[in-house]
PDB file of C-alpha atoms and ligand atoms in Angstrom:
ATOM      1  CA  UNK A  28     109.525 101.021 124.250  1.00 92.00           C
ATOM      2  CA  UNK A  29     108.565 104.465 125.410  1.00 96.00           C
ATOM      3  CA  UNK A  30     110.839 106.492 127.682  1.00 98.00           C
ATOM      4  CA  UNK A  31     109.392 109.992 127.939  1.00 97.00           C
ATOM      5  CA  UNK A  32     111.507 110.834 131.021  1.00 98.00           C
ATOM      6  CA  UNK A  33     115.152 111.192 132.023  1.00 98.00           C
ATOM      7  CA  UNK A  34     117.514 108.227 132.444  1.00 98.00           C
ATOM      8  CA  UNK A  35     120.470 108.171 134.831  1.00 98.00           C
ATOM      9  CA  UNK A  36     123.038 105.372 134.587  1.00 99.00           C
ATOM     10  CA  UNK A  37     125.864 104.995 137.108  1.00 98.00           C
ATOM     11  CA  UNK A  38     128.900 103.059 135.952  1.00 98.00           C
ATOM     12  CA  UNK A  39     127.941 104.432 132.532  1.00 98.00           C
ATOM     13  CA  UNK A  40     131.480 104.676 131.139  1.00 98.00           C
ATOM     14  CA  UNK A  41     131.982 100.940 130.574  1.00 98.00           C
ATOM     15  CA  UNK A  42     130.471  97.469 130.191  1.00 98.00           C
ATOM     16  CA  UNK A  43     126.844  97.028 131.232  1.00 98.00           C
ATOM     17  CA  UNK A  44     126.386 100.712 132.135  1.00 98.00           C
ATOM     18  CA  UNK A  45     127.601 101.883 128.736  1.00 98.00           C
ATOM     19  CA  UNK A  46     125.401  99.315 126.959  1.00 98.00           C
ATOM     20  CA  UNK A  47     122.453 100.533 129.043  1.00 98.00           C
ATOM     21  CA  UNK A  48     122.979 104.176 128.067  1.00 98.00           C
ATOM     22  CA  UNK A  49     123.248 103.147 124.399  1.00 98.00           C
ATOM     23  CA  UNK A  50     120.065 101.063 124.715  1.00 98.00           C
ATOM     24  CA  UNK A  51     118.175 104.029 126.205  1.00 98.00           C
ATOM     25  CA  UNK A  52     119.254 106.099 123.176  1.00 98.00           C
ATOM     26  CA  UNK A  53     118.203 103.355 120.740  1.00 98.00           C
ATOM     27  CA  UNK A  54     114.830 102.983 122.492  1.00 98.00           C
ATOM     28  CA  UNK A  55     114.145 106.703 122.045  1.00 97.00           C
ATOM     29  CA  UNK A  56     115.006 108.168 125.458  1.00 98.00           C
ATOM     30  CA  UNK A  57     115.942 111.769 124.681  1.00 98.00           C
ATOM     31  CA  UNK A  58     117.638 112.753 127.941  1.00 98.00           C
ATOM     32  CA  UNK A  59     120.350 110.477 129.316  1.00 98.00           C
ATOM     33  CA  UNK A  60     122.899 111.040 132.095  1.00 98.00           C
ATOM     34  CA  UNK A  61     125.916 108.780 132.405  1.00 98.00           C
ATOM     35  CA  UNK A  62     127.981 109.003 135.593  1.00 98.00           C
ATOM     36  CA  UNK A  63     131.219 107.261 136.496  1.00 98.00           C
ATOM     37  CA  UNK A  64     134.380 107.584 138.591  1.00 98.00           C
ATOM     38  CA  UNK A  65     136.564 107.082 135.500  1.00 98.00           C
ATOM     39  CA  UNK A  66     136.343 110.645 134.168  1.00 98.00           C
ATOM     40  CA  UNK A  67     138.461 110.063 131.062  1.00 98.00           C
ATOM     41  CA  UNK A  68     136.603 106.966 129.881  1.00 98.00           C
ATOM     42  CA  UNK A  69     133.325 108.699 130.703  1.00 98.00           C
ATOM     43  CA  UNK A  70     134.129 111.570 128.318  1.00 98.00           C
ATOM     44  CA  UNK A  71     135.059 109.121 125.556  1.00 98.00           C
ATOM     45  CA  UNK A  72     131.838 107.140 126.078  1.00 98.00           C
ATOM     46  CA  UNK A  73     129.728 110.315 126.152  1.00 98.00           C
ATOM     47  CA  UNK A  74     131.223 111.488 122.825  1.00 98.00           C
ATOM     48  CA  UNK A  75     130.758 108.058 121.254  1.00 98.00           C
ATOM     49  CA  UNK A  76     127.081 107.815 122.219  1.00 97.00           C
ATOM     50  CA  UNK A  77     126.347 111.451 121.419  1.00 98.00           C
ATOM     51  CA  UNK A  78     127.859 111.176 117.927  1.00 98.00           C
ATOM     52  CA  UNK A  79     126.064 107.934 117.141  1.00 97.00           C
ATOM     53  CA  UNK A  80     122.689 108.984 118.570  1.00 97.00           C
ATOM     54  CA  UNK A  81     122.352 112.750 118.004  1.00 97.00           C
ATOM     55  CA  UNK A  82     118.601 112.677 118.785  1.00 96.00           C
ATOM     56  CA  UNK A  83     119.393 112.021 122.442  1.00 98.00           C
ATOM     57  CA  UNK A  84     121.070 114.569 124.695  1.00 98.00           C
ATOM     58  CA  UNK A  85     123.755 112.738 126.676  1.00 98.00           C
ATOM     59  CA  UNK A  86     125.284 114.400 129.729  1.00 98.00           C
ATOM     60  CA  UNK A  87     128.362 113.015 131.498  1.00 98.00           C
ATOM     61  CA  UNK A  88     128.907 113.598 135.222  1.00 98.00           C
ATOM     62  CA  UNK A  89     131.972 112.449 137.137  1.00 98.00           C
ATOM     63  CA  UNK A  90     130.840 110.581 140.229  1.00 98.00           C
ATOM     64  CA  UNK A  91     132.217 108.549 143.100  1.00 98.00           C
ATOM     65  CA  UNK A  92     129.296 106.521 144.475  1.00 98.00           C
ATOM     66  CA  UNK A  93     131.183 106.118 147.789  1.00 98.00           C
ATOM     67  CA  UNK A  94     130.571 109.777 148.618  1.00 98.00           C
ATOM     68  CA  UNK A  95     127.076 111.063 149.408  1.00 98.00           C
ATOM     69  CA  UNK A  96     128.262 114.564 148.515  1.00 98.00           C
ATOM     70  CA  UNK A  97     129.408 113.396 145.076  1.00 98.00           C
ATOM     71  CA  UNK A  98     126.098 111.543 144.589  1.00 98.00           C
ATOM     72  CA  UNK A  99     124.053 114.605 145.617  1.00 98.00           C
ATOM     73  CA  UNK A 100     126.097 116.780 143.213  1.00 98.00           C
ATOM     74  CA  UNK A 101     125.312 114.312 140.423  1.00 98.00           C
ATOM     75  CA  UNK A 102     121.582 114.480 141.151  1.00 98.00           C
ATOM     76  CA  UNK A 103     121.658 118.290 141.375  1.00 98.00           C
ATOM     77  CA  UNK A 104     123.541 118.568 138.074  1.00 98.00           C
ATOM     78  CA  UNK A 105     121.238 116.098 136.339  1.00 98.00           C
ATOM     79  CA  UNK A 106     118.119 117.916 137.551  1.00 98.00           C
ATOM     80  CA  UNK A 107     119.601 121.326 136.652  1.00 98.00           C
ATOM     81  CA  UNK A 108     120.170 120.043 133.098  1.00 98.00           C
ATOM     82  CA  UNK A 109     117.062 117.946 132.483  1.00 98.00           C
ATOM     83  CA  UNK A 110     114.563 118.930 135.211  1.00 98.00           C
ATOM     84  CA  UNK A 111     113.902 115.443 136.629  1.00 98.00           C
ATOM     85  CA  UNK A 112     115.104 111.826 136.935  1.00 98.00           C
ATOM     86  CA  UNK A 113     112.722 109.006 135.965  1.00 98.00           C
ATOM     87  CA  UNK A 114     114.830 105.902 135.366  1.00 98.00           C
ATOM     88  CA  UNK A 115     117.803 105.097 137.573  1.00 98.00           C
ATOM     89  CA  UNK A 116     120.124 102.227 136.692  1.00 99.00           C
ATOM     90  CA  UNK A 117     122.562 101.657 139.550  1.00 98.00           C
ATOM     91  CA  UNK A 118     125.249  99.807 137.627  1.00 98.00           C
ATOM     92  CA  UNK A 119     128.586 100.989 139.102  1.00 98.00           C
ATOM     93  CA  UNK A 120     130.400  98.147 140.827  1.00 98.00           C
ATOM     94  CA  UNK A 121     133.744  96.490 141.481  1.00 98.00           C
ATOM     95  CA  UNK A 122     134.991  93.011 142.299  1.00 97.00           C
ATOM     96  CA  UNK A 123     137.766  91.825 144.634  1.00 96.00           C
ATOM     97  CA  UNK A 124     138.817  88.236 144.603  1.00 94.00           C
ATOM     98  CA  UNK A 125     139.863  86.078 147.573  1.00 95.00           C
ATOM     99  CA  UNK A 126     138.255  83.823 150.170  1.00 96.00           C
ATOM    100  CA  UNK A 127     137.560  85.127 153.665  1.00 97.00           C
ATOM    101  CA  UNK A 128     140.974  84.064 155.049  1.00 98.00           C
ATOM    102  CA  UNK A 129     142.822  85.915 152.258  1.00 96.00           C
ATOM    103  CA  UNK A 130     140.704  88.998 151.634  1.00 97.00           C
ATOM    104  CA  UNK A 131     142.110  92.169 153.227  1.00 97.00           C
ATOM    105  CA  UNK A 132     140.120  94.468 155.472  1.00 97.00           C
ATOM    106  CA  UNK A 133     140.719  97.287 152.934  1.00 98.00           C
ATOM    107  CA  UNK A 134     139.289  95.269 150.047  1.00 98.00           C
ATOM    108  CA  UNK A 135     136.297  94.227 152.147  1.00 98.00           C
ATOM    109  CA  UNK A 136     135.538  97.868 152.959  1.00 98.00           C
ATOM    110  CA  UNK A 137     136.107  99.051 149.390  1.00 98.00           C
ATOM    111  CA  UNK A 138     133.751  96.492 147.815  1.00 98.00           C
ATOM    112  CA  UNK A 139     131.025  97.175 150.369  1.00 98.00           C
ATOM    113  CA  UNK A 140     131.431 100.928 149.902  1.00 98.00           C
ATOM    114  CA  UNK A 141     131.124 100.863 146.131  1.00 98.00           C
ATOM    115  CA  UNK A 142     128.664  98.010 145.616  1.00 98.00           C
ATOM    116  CA  UNK A 143     126.275  98.457 148.536  1.00 98.00           C
ATOM    117  CA  UNK A 144     126.758 101.861 150.159  1.00 98.00           C
ATOM    118  CA  UNK A 145     126.976 103.353 146.651  1.00 98.00           C
ATOM    119  CA  UNK A 146     123.600 101.913 145.650  1.00 99.00           C
ATOM    120  CA  UNK A 147     122.153 103.121 148.967  1.00 98.00           C
ATOM    121  CA  UNK A 148     123.485 106.680 148.411  1.00 98.00           C
ATOM    122  CA  UNK A 149     122.251 106.880 144.805  1.00 99.00           C
ATOM    123  CA  UNK A 150     118.849 105.472 145.785  1.00 98.00           C
ATOM    124  CA  UNK A 151     118.566 107.897 148.710  1.00 98.00           C
ATOM    125  CA  UNK A 152     119.313 110.995 146.606  1.00 98.00           C
ATOM    126  CA  UNK A 153     117.305 109.932 143.546  1.00 98.00           C
ATOM    127  CA  UNK A 154     114.221 108.662 145.419  1.00 98.00           C
ATOM    128  CA  UNK A 155     114.035 112.024 147.243  1.00 98.00           C
ATOM    129  CA  UNK A 156     114.059 113.717 143.834  1.00 98.00           C
ATOM    130  CA  UNK A 157     111.480 111.291 142.377  1.00 98.00           C
ATOM    131  CA  UNK A 158     109.125 111.924 145.295  1.00 98.00           C
ATOM    132  CA  UNK A 159     109.037 115.643 144.366  1.00 97.00           C
ATOM    133  CA  UNK A 160     108.168 114.953 140.714  1.00 96.00           C
ATOM    134  CA  UNK A 161     104.824 114.828 138.989  1.00 96.00           C
ATOM    135  CA  UNK A 162     104.267 111.267 137.674  1.00 96.00           C
ATOM    136  CA  UNK A 163     104.665 110.624 133.949  1.00 96.00           C
ATOM    137  CA  UNK A 164     102.479 108.555 131.651  1.00 95.00           C
ATOM    138  CA  UNK A 165     104.195 106.415 129.014  1.00 96.00           C
ATOM    139  CA  UNK A 166     102.676 104.698 125.997  1.00 96.00           C
ATOM    140  CA  UNK A 167     103.557 101.373 127.608  1.00 96.00           C
ATOM    141  CA  UNK A 168     101.234 101.638 130.607  1.00 96.00           C
ATOM    142  CA  UNK A 169      98.032 103.384 131.693  1.00 96.00           C
ATOM    143  CA  UNK A 170      99.487 103.811 135.187  1.00 96.00           C
ATOM    144  CA  UNK A 171     101.388 107.021 135.962  1.00 95.00           C
ATOM    145  CA  UNK A 172     104.957 106.440 137.149  1.00 96.00           C
ATOM    146  CA  UNK A 173     106.992 108.665 139.414  1.00 97.00           C
ATOM    147  CA  UNK A 174     110.144 106.629 138.801  1.00 98.00           C
ATOM    148  CA  UNK A 175     111.705 103.213 138.299  1.00 98.00           C
ATOM    149  CA  UNK A 176     115.009 101.968 139.692  1.00 99.00           C
ATOM    150  CA  UNK A 177     117.074  98.939 138.750  1.00 99.00           C
ATOM    151  CA  UNK A 178     119.912  97.971 141.040  1.00 99.00           C
ATOM    152  CA  UNK A 179     122.404  95.710 139.305  1.00 98.00           C
ATOM    153  CA  UNK A 180     123.234  92.934 141.769  1.00 98.00           C
ATOM    154  CA  UNK A 181     124.565  89.590 140.503  1.00 98.00           C
ATOM    155  CA  UNK A 182     124.019  85.867 140.405  1.00 97.00           C
ATOM    156  CA  UNK A 183     126.413  86.085 143.391  1.00 97.00           C
ATOM    157  CA  UNK A 184     123.659  88.066 145.129  1.00 98.00           C
ATOM    158  CA  UNK A 185     121.429  84.990 145.089  1.00 97.00           C
ATOM    159  CA  UNK A 186     123.998  82.273 145.706  1.00 96.00           C
ATOM    160  CA  UNK A 187     127.279  82.113 147.633  1.00 96.00           C
ATOM    161  CA  UNK A 188     130.675  82.083 145.957  1.00 94.00           C
ATOM    162  CA  UNK A 189     133.570  80.808 148.086  1.00 94.00           C
ATOM    163  CA  UNK A 190     136.153  82.912 146.257  1.00 94.00           C
ATOM    164  CA  UNK A 191     134.078  86.097 146.189  1.00 96.00           C
ATOM    165  CA  UNK A 192     132.633  86.323 149.727  1.00 98.00           C
ATOM    166  CA  UNK A 193     132.711  90.094 149.921  1.00 98.00           C
ATOM    167  CA  UNK A 194     131.328  90.627 146.417  1.00 98.00           C
ATOM    168  CA  UNK A 195     128.608  88.065 147.140  1.00 98.00           C
ATOM    169  CA  UNK A 196     127.762  89.713 150.491  1.00 98.00           C
ATOM    170  CA  UNK A 197     127.545  93.133 148.826  1.00 98.00           C
ATOM    171  CA  UNK A 198     125.251  91.839 146.078  1.00 98.00           C
ATOM    172  CA  UNK A 199     122.994  89.956 148.532  1.00 98.00           C
ATOM    173  CA  UNK A 200     122.736  93.341 150.250  1.00 98.00           C
ATOM    174  CA  UNK A 201     121.722  95.013 146.998  1.00 99.00           C
ATOM    175  CA  UNK A 202     118.909  92.468 146.531  1.00 98.00           C
ATOM    176  CA  UNK A 203     117.674  93.155 150.081  1.00 98.00           C
ATOM    177  CA  UNK A 204     117.833  96.927 149.616  1.00 98.00           C
ATOM    178  CA  UNK A 205     115.909  96.674 146.325  1.00 99.00           C
ATOM    179  CA  UNK A 206     113.141  94.532 147.832  1.00 98.00           C
ATOM    180  CA  UNK A 207     112.845  96.896 150.808  1.00 98.00           C
ATOM    181  CA  UNK A 208     112.761 100.134 148.784  1.00 98.00           C
ATOM    182  CA  UNK A 209     110.344  98.517 146.339  1.00 98.00           C
ATOM    183  CA  UNK A 210     107.902  97.819 149.168  1.00 98.00           C
ATOM    184  CA  UNK A 211     108.334 101.199 150.839  1.00 98.00           C
ATOM    185  CA  UNK A 212     107.795 103.391 147.784  1.00 98.00           C
ATOM    186  CA  UNK A 213     105.241 101.277 145.876  1.00 98.00           C
ATOM    187  CA  UNK A 214     102.297 103.553 146.680  1.00 98.00           C
ATOM    188  CA  UNK A 215     104.356 106.611 145.668  1.00 98.00           C
ATOM    189  CA  UNK A 216     104.538 105.273 142.107  1.00 97.00           C
ATOM    190  CA  UNK A 217     108.222 104.355 142.381  1.00 98.00           C
ATOM    191  CA  UNK A 218     109.238 100.818 141.442  1.00 98.00           C
ATOM    192  CA  UNK A 219     112.532  99.284 142.605  1.00 99.00           C
ATOM    193  CA  UNK A 220     113.929  95.953 141.442  1.00 98.00           C
ATOM    194  CA  UNK A 221     117.259  94.138 141.432  1.00 98.00           C
ATOM    195  CA  UNK A 222     118.780  92.562 138.351  1.00 98.00           C
ATOM    196  CA  UNK A 223     121.054  89.556 138.840  1.00 98.00           C
ATOM    197  CA  UNK A 224     123.266  88.921 135.821  1.00 98.00           C
ATOM    198  CA  UNK A 225     125.340  85.782 135.414  1.00 96.00           C
ATOM    199  CA  UNK A 226     128.755  85.988 133.739  1.00 94.00           C
ATOM    200  CA  UNK A 227     128.755  88.861 131.256  1.00 96.00           C
ATOM    201  CA  UNK A 228     131.616  89.686 128.922  1.00 94.00           C
ATOM    202  CA  UNK A 229     132.831  93.074 130.205  1.00 94.00           C
ATOM    203  CA  UNK A 230     136.132  94.582 131.435  1.00 90.00           C
ATOM    204  CA  UNK A 231     135.277  93.534 135.032  1.00 85.00           C
ATOM    205  CA  UNK A 232     136.110  89.909 134.148  1.00 84.00           C
ATOM    206  CA  UNK A 233     139.729  90.971 133.522  1.00 77.00           C
ATOM    207  CA  UNK A 234     139.907  91.984 137.183  1.00 68.00           C
ATOM    208  CA  UNK A 235     139.498  88.348 138.259  1.00 71.00           C
ATOM    209  CA  UNK A 236     142.641  86.152 138.468  1.00 72.00           C
ATOM    210  CA  UNK A 237     144.006  85.102 135.065  1.00 70.00           C
ATOM    211  CA  UNK A 238     146.034  82.049 133.953  1.00 71.00           C
ATOM    212  CA  UNK A 239     145.493  78.320 134.540  1.00 66.00           C
ATOM    213  CA  UNK A 240     143.401  78.625 137.703  1.00 64.00           C
ATOM    214  CA  UNK A 241     141.157  81.116 135.948  1.00 70.00           C
ATOM    215  CA  UNK A 242     140.812  78.760 132.981  1.00 73.00           C
ATOM    216  CA  UNK A 243     139.805  75.887 135.269  1.00 76.00           C
ATOM    217  CA  UNK A 244     137.283  78.067 137.064  1.00 73.00           C
ATOM    218  CA  UNK A 245     135.941  79.355 133.763  1.00 74.00           C
ATOM    219  CA  UNK A 246     135.423  75.787 132.535  1.00 79.00           C
ATOM    220  CA  UNK A 247     133.694  74.852 135.786  1.00 79.00           C
ATOM    221  CA  UNK A 248     131.483  77.928 135.452  1.00 78.00           C
ATOM    222  CA  UNK A 249     130.581  76.998 131.881  1.00 85.00           C
ATOM    223  CA  UNK A 250     129.380  73.584 133.099  1.00 87.00           C
ATOM    224  CA  UNK A 251     126.947  75.417 135.360  1.00 90.00           C
ATOM    225  CA  UNK A 252     125.443  77.645 132.643  1.00 94.00           C
ATOM    226  CA  UNK A 253     122.653  75.845 130.785  1.00 95.00           C
ATOM    227  CA  UNK A 254     123.193  77.946 127.642  1.00 95.00           C
ATOM    228  CA  UNK A 255     126.945  77.168 127.658  1.00 93.00           C
ATOM    229  CA  UNK A 256     127.959  80.721 126.942  1.00 94.00           C
ATOM    230  CA  UNK A 257     128.560  83.989 128.748  1.00 94.00           C
ATOM    231  CA  UNK A 258     126.144  86.871 128.280  1.00 96.00           C
ATOM    232  CA  UNK A 259     126.655  90.197 126.520  1.00 97.00           C
ATOM    233  CA  UNK A 260     126.158  93.641 128.036  1.00 98.00           C
ATOM    234  CA  UNK A 261     123.323  94.469 125.653  1.00 98.00           C
ATOM    235  CA  UNK A 262     121.365  91.424 126.873  1.00 98.00           C
ATOM    236  CA  UNK A 263     121.500  92.914 130.359  1.00 98.00           C
ATOM    237  CA  UNK A 264     120.687  96.386 129.038  1.00 98.00           C
ATOM    238  CA  UNK A 265     117.480  94.950 127.519  1.00 98.00           C
ATOM    239  CA  UNK A 266     116.462  93.676 130.976  1.00 98.00           C
ATOM    240  CA  UNK A 267     117.091  97.152 132.414  1.00 98.00           C
ATOM    241  CA  UNK A 268     114.883  98.633 129.675  1.00 98.00           C
ATOM    242  CA  UNK A 269     112.059  96.264 130.609  1.00 98.00           C
ATOM    243  CA  UNK A 270     112.396  96.906 134.341  1.00 98.00           C
ATOM    244  CA  UNK A 271     112.428 100.707 133.986  1.00 98.00           C
ATOM    245  CA  UNK A 272     109.721 100.940 131.297  1.00 98.00           C
ATOM    246  CA  UNK A 273     105.955 100.939 131.669  1.00 98.00           C
ATOM    247  CA  UNK A 274     106.005  97.347 130.394  1.00 98.00           C
ATOM    248  CA  UNK A 275     106.906  96.205 133.890  1.00 98.00           C
ATOM    249  CA  UNK A 276     104.384  98.484 135.628  1.00 98.00           C
ATOM    250  CA  UNK A 277     103.253  95.711 138.041  1.00 98.00           C
ATOM    251  CA  UNK A 278     106.773  94.488 138.875  1.00 98.00           C
ATOM    252  CA  UNK A 279     108.423  95.759 142.037  1.00 98.00           C
ATOM    253  CA  UNK A 280     110.380  94.662 145.119  1.00 98.00           C
ATOM    254  CA  UNK A 281     111.767  91.598 143.391  1.00 98.00           C
ATOM    255  CA  UNK A 282     114.692  90.488 141.227  1.00 98.00           C
ATOM    256  CA  UNK A 283     115.226  89.235 137.715  1.00 98.00           C
ATOM    257  CA  UNK A 284     117.974  86.665 137.118  1.00 98.00           C
ATOM    258  CA  UNK A 285     119.576  86.969 133.658  1.00 98.00           C
ATOM    259  CA  UNK A 286     122.174  84.226 133.721  1.00 97.00           C
ATOM    260  CA  UNK A 287     121.630  81.854 130.790  1.00 97.00           C
ATOM    261  CA  UNK A 288     120.075  79.272 133.111  1.00 96.00           C
ATOM    262  CA  UNK A 289     122.281  78.748 136.109  1.00 88.00           C
ATOM    263  CA  UNK A 290     122.387  75.359 137.829  1.00 73.00           C
TER     264      UNK A 290
HETATM  265  N1  NAD B 600     130.314  91.367 134.098  1.00 81.19           N
HETATM  266  C1  NAD B 600     129.768  90.446 134.863  1.00 81.19           C
HETATM  267  O1  NAD B 600     130.006  89.233 134.711  1.00 81.19           O
HETATM  268  C2  NAD B 600     128.801  90.848 135.945  1.00 81.19           C
HETATM  269  C3  NAD B 600     127.977  89.859 136.502  1.00 81.19           C
HETATM  270  C4  NAD B 600     127.083  90.202 137.498  1.00 81.19           C
HETATM  271  C5  NAD B 600     127.006  91.519 137.929  1.00 81.19           C
HETATM  272  N2  NAD B 600     127.816  92.467 137.377  1.00 81.19           N
HETATM  273  C6  NAD B 600     127.690  93.828 137.885  1.00 81.19           C
HETATM  274  O2  NAD B 600     127.415  94.696 136.813  1.00 81.19           O
HETATM  275  C7  NAD B 600     127.861  95.998 137.138  1.00 81.19           C
HETATM  276  C8  NAD B 600     128.653  96.569 135.972  1.00 81.19           C
HETATM  277  O3  NAD B 600     129.835  95.830 135.814  1.00 81.19           O
HETATM  278  P1  NAD B 600     130.540  95.591 134.406  1.00 81.19           P
HETATM  279  O4  NAD B 600     130.643  94.147 134.246  1.00 81.19           O
HETATM  280  O5  NAD B 600     129.889  96.406 133.364  1.00 81.19           O
HETATM  281  O6  NAD B 600     132.018  96.108 134.752  1.00 81.19           O
HETATM  282  P2  NAD B 600     132.828  97.387 134.269  1.00 81.19           P
HETATM  283  O7  NAD B 600     134.092  97.353 135.068  1.00 81.19           O
HETATM  284  O8  NAD B 600     132.917  97.419 132.794  1.00 81.19           O
HETATM  285  O9  NAD B 600     131.922  98.624 134.740  1.00 81.19           O
HETATM  286  C9  NAD B 600     131.854  99.078 136.058  1.00 81.19           C
HETATM  287  C10 NAD B 600     131.863 100.594 136.031  1.00 81.19           C
HETATM  288  O10 NAD B 600     131.692 101.066 137.390  1.00 81.19           O
HETATM  289  C11 NAD B 600     132.538 102.188 137.558  1.00 81.19           C
HETATM  290  N3  NAD B 600     132.839 102.414 138.965  1.00 81.19           N
HETATM  291  C12 NAD B 600     133.636 101.667 139.771  1.00 81.19           C
HETATM  292  N4  NAD B 600     133.738 102.237 140.977  1.00 81.19           N
HETATM  293  C13 NAD B 600     132.977 103.370 140.949  1.00 81.19           C
HETATM  294  C14 NAD B 600     132.689 104.387 141.891  1.00 81.19           C
HETATM  295  N5  NAD B 600     133.234 104.383 143.118  1.00 81.19           N
HETATM  296  N6  NAD B 600     131.846 105.383 141.525  1.00 81.19           N
HETATM  297  C15 NAD B 600     131.328 105.424 140.281  1.00 81.19           C
HETATM  298  N7  NAD B 600     131.581 104.508 139.329  1.00 81.19           N
HETATM  299  C16 NAD B 600     132.390 103.483 139.665  1.00 81.19           C
HETATM  300  C17 NAD B 600     133.794 101.815 136.759  1.00 81.19           C
HETATM  301  O11 NAD B 600     134.616 102.940 136.499  1.00 81.19           O
HETATM  302  C18 NAD B 600     133.207 101.158 135.531  1.00 81.19           C
HETATM  303  O12 NAD B 600     132.999 102.078 134.483  1.00 81.19           O
HETATM  304  C19 NAD B 600     128.648  95.871 138.438  1.00 81.19           C
HETATM  305  O13 NAD B 600     127.824  96.268 139.516  1.00 81.19           O
HETATM  306  C20 NAD B 600     128.944  94.396 138.500  1.00 81.19           C
HETATM  307  O14 NAD B 600     129.125  93.946 139.829  1.00 81.19           O
HETATM  308  C21 NAD B 600     128.709  92.162 136.395  1.00 81.19           C
END
């Protein structure tokens, strides 16, 4: 694939975000920003990618997606370093477990702030930047592109989950935001899509309840996945590559489900 522009990945320190930054480097993107609230892990990830892929310049920026000021600082720093932002992967996210009668007000607010408000803030700041940029041509498409955004939602953004009502509500919101921004900015040459992964093996799974109940739920979940396995971060990173590259130049305001065939 051809990525002549600048990639920005939130949640880039771990899991799907880290795999996405690595994939951009493998696919030949030369300017990559990873941003995350976990400053220590972010530095480790930056070093790891930079050492393994010296052809790419990887910049790490500490970010809290809940703060518009922090998000604007990230965009300003990224543009000061690389001059523009062409591919935005909004990957940062958290999960809090518990049905509506159990879930605390604090956890409700926190999940909505990170998963939905965070995507809104990053989209707001980055789309404003993209609108100022001259479009780029890639080898993958004859159509100039001013930018492409992928918002990582979830299978829980397409279907309810009784034990994850807040997470599911936040991810349904991300799908709605993606469809809306995709429609609004289509004629500006900016594409926006949501990506809805199924169960992917990353550290976030450890934040769900463990033990016997978890085992039962995991077995029930497996029965629902046609492929009978969980996915890997790099499989999701590949989808992000497609959705931000010129290969998906006619795809916008929609979602891609990457869930191994979910019943
Ligand atoms: N793993 C799965 O099964 C799965 C399935 C569907 C969707 N997702 C979504 O994929 C995304 C990535 O999750 P993951 O599985 O890689 O988990 P992960 O925990 O490995 O990565 C999430 C990253 O987001 C960062 N983050 C959290 N709060 C932040 C904040 N306020 N500001 C900036 N960064 C913040 C974390 O520090 C972490 O590095 C999330 O949006 C998640 O909801 C994951």
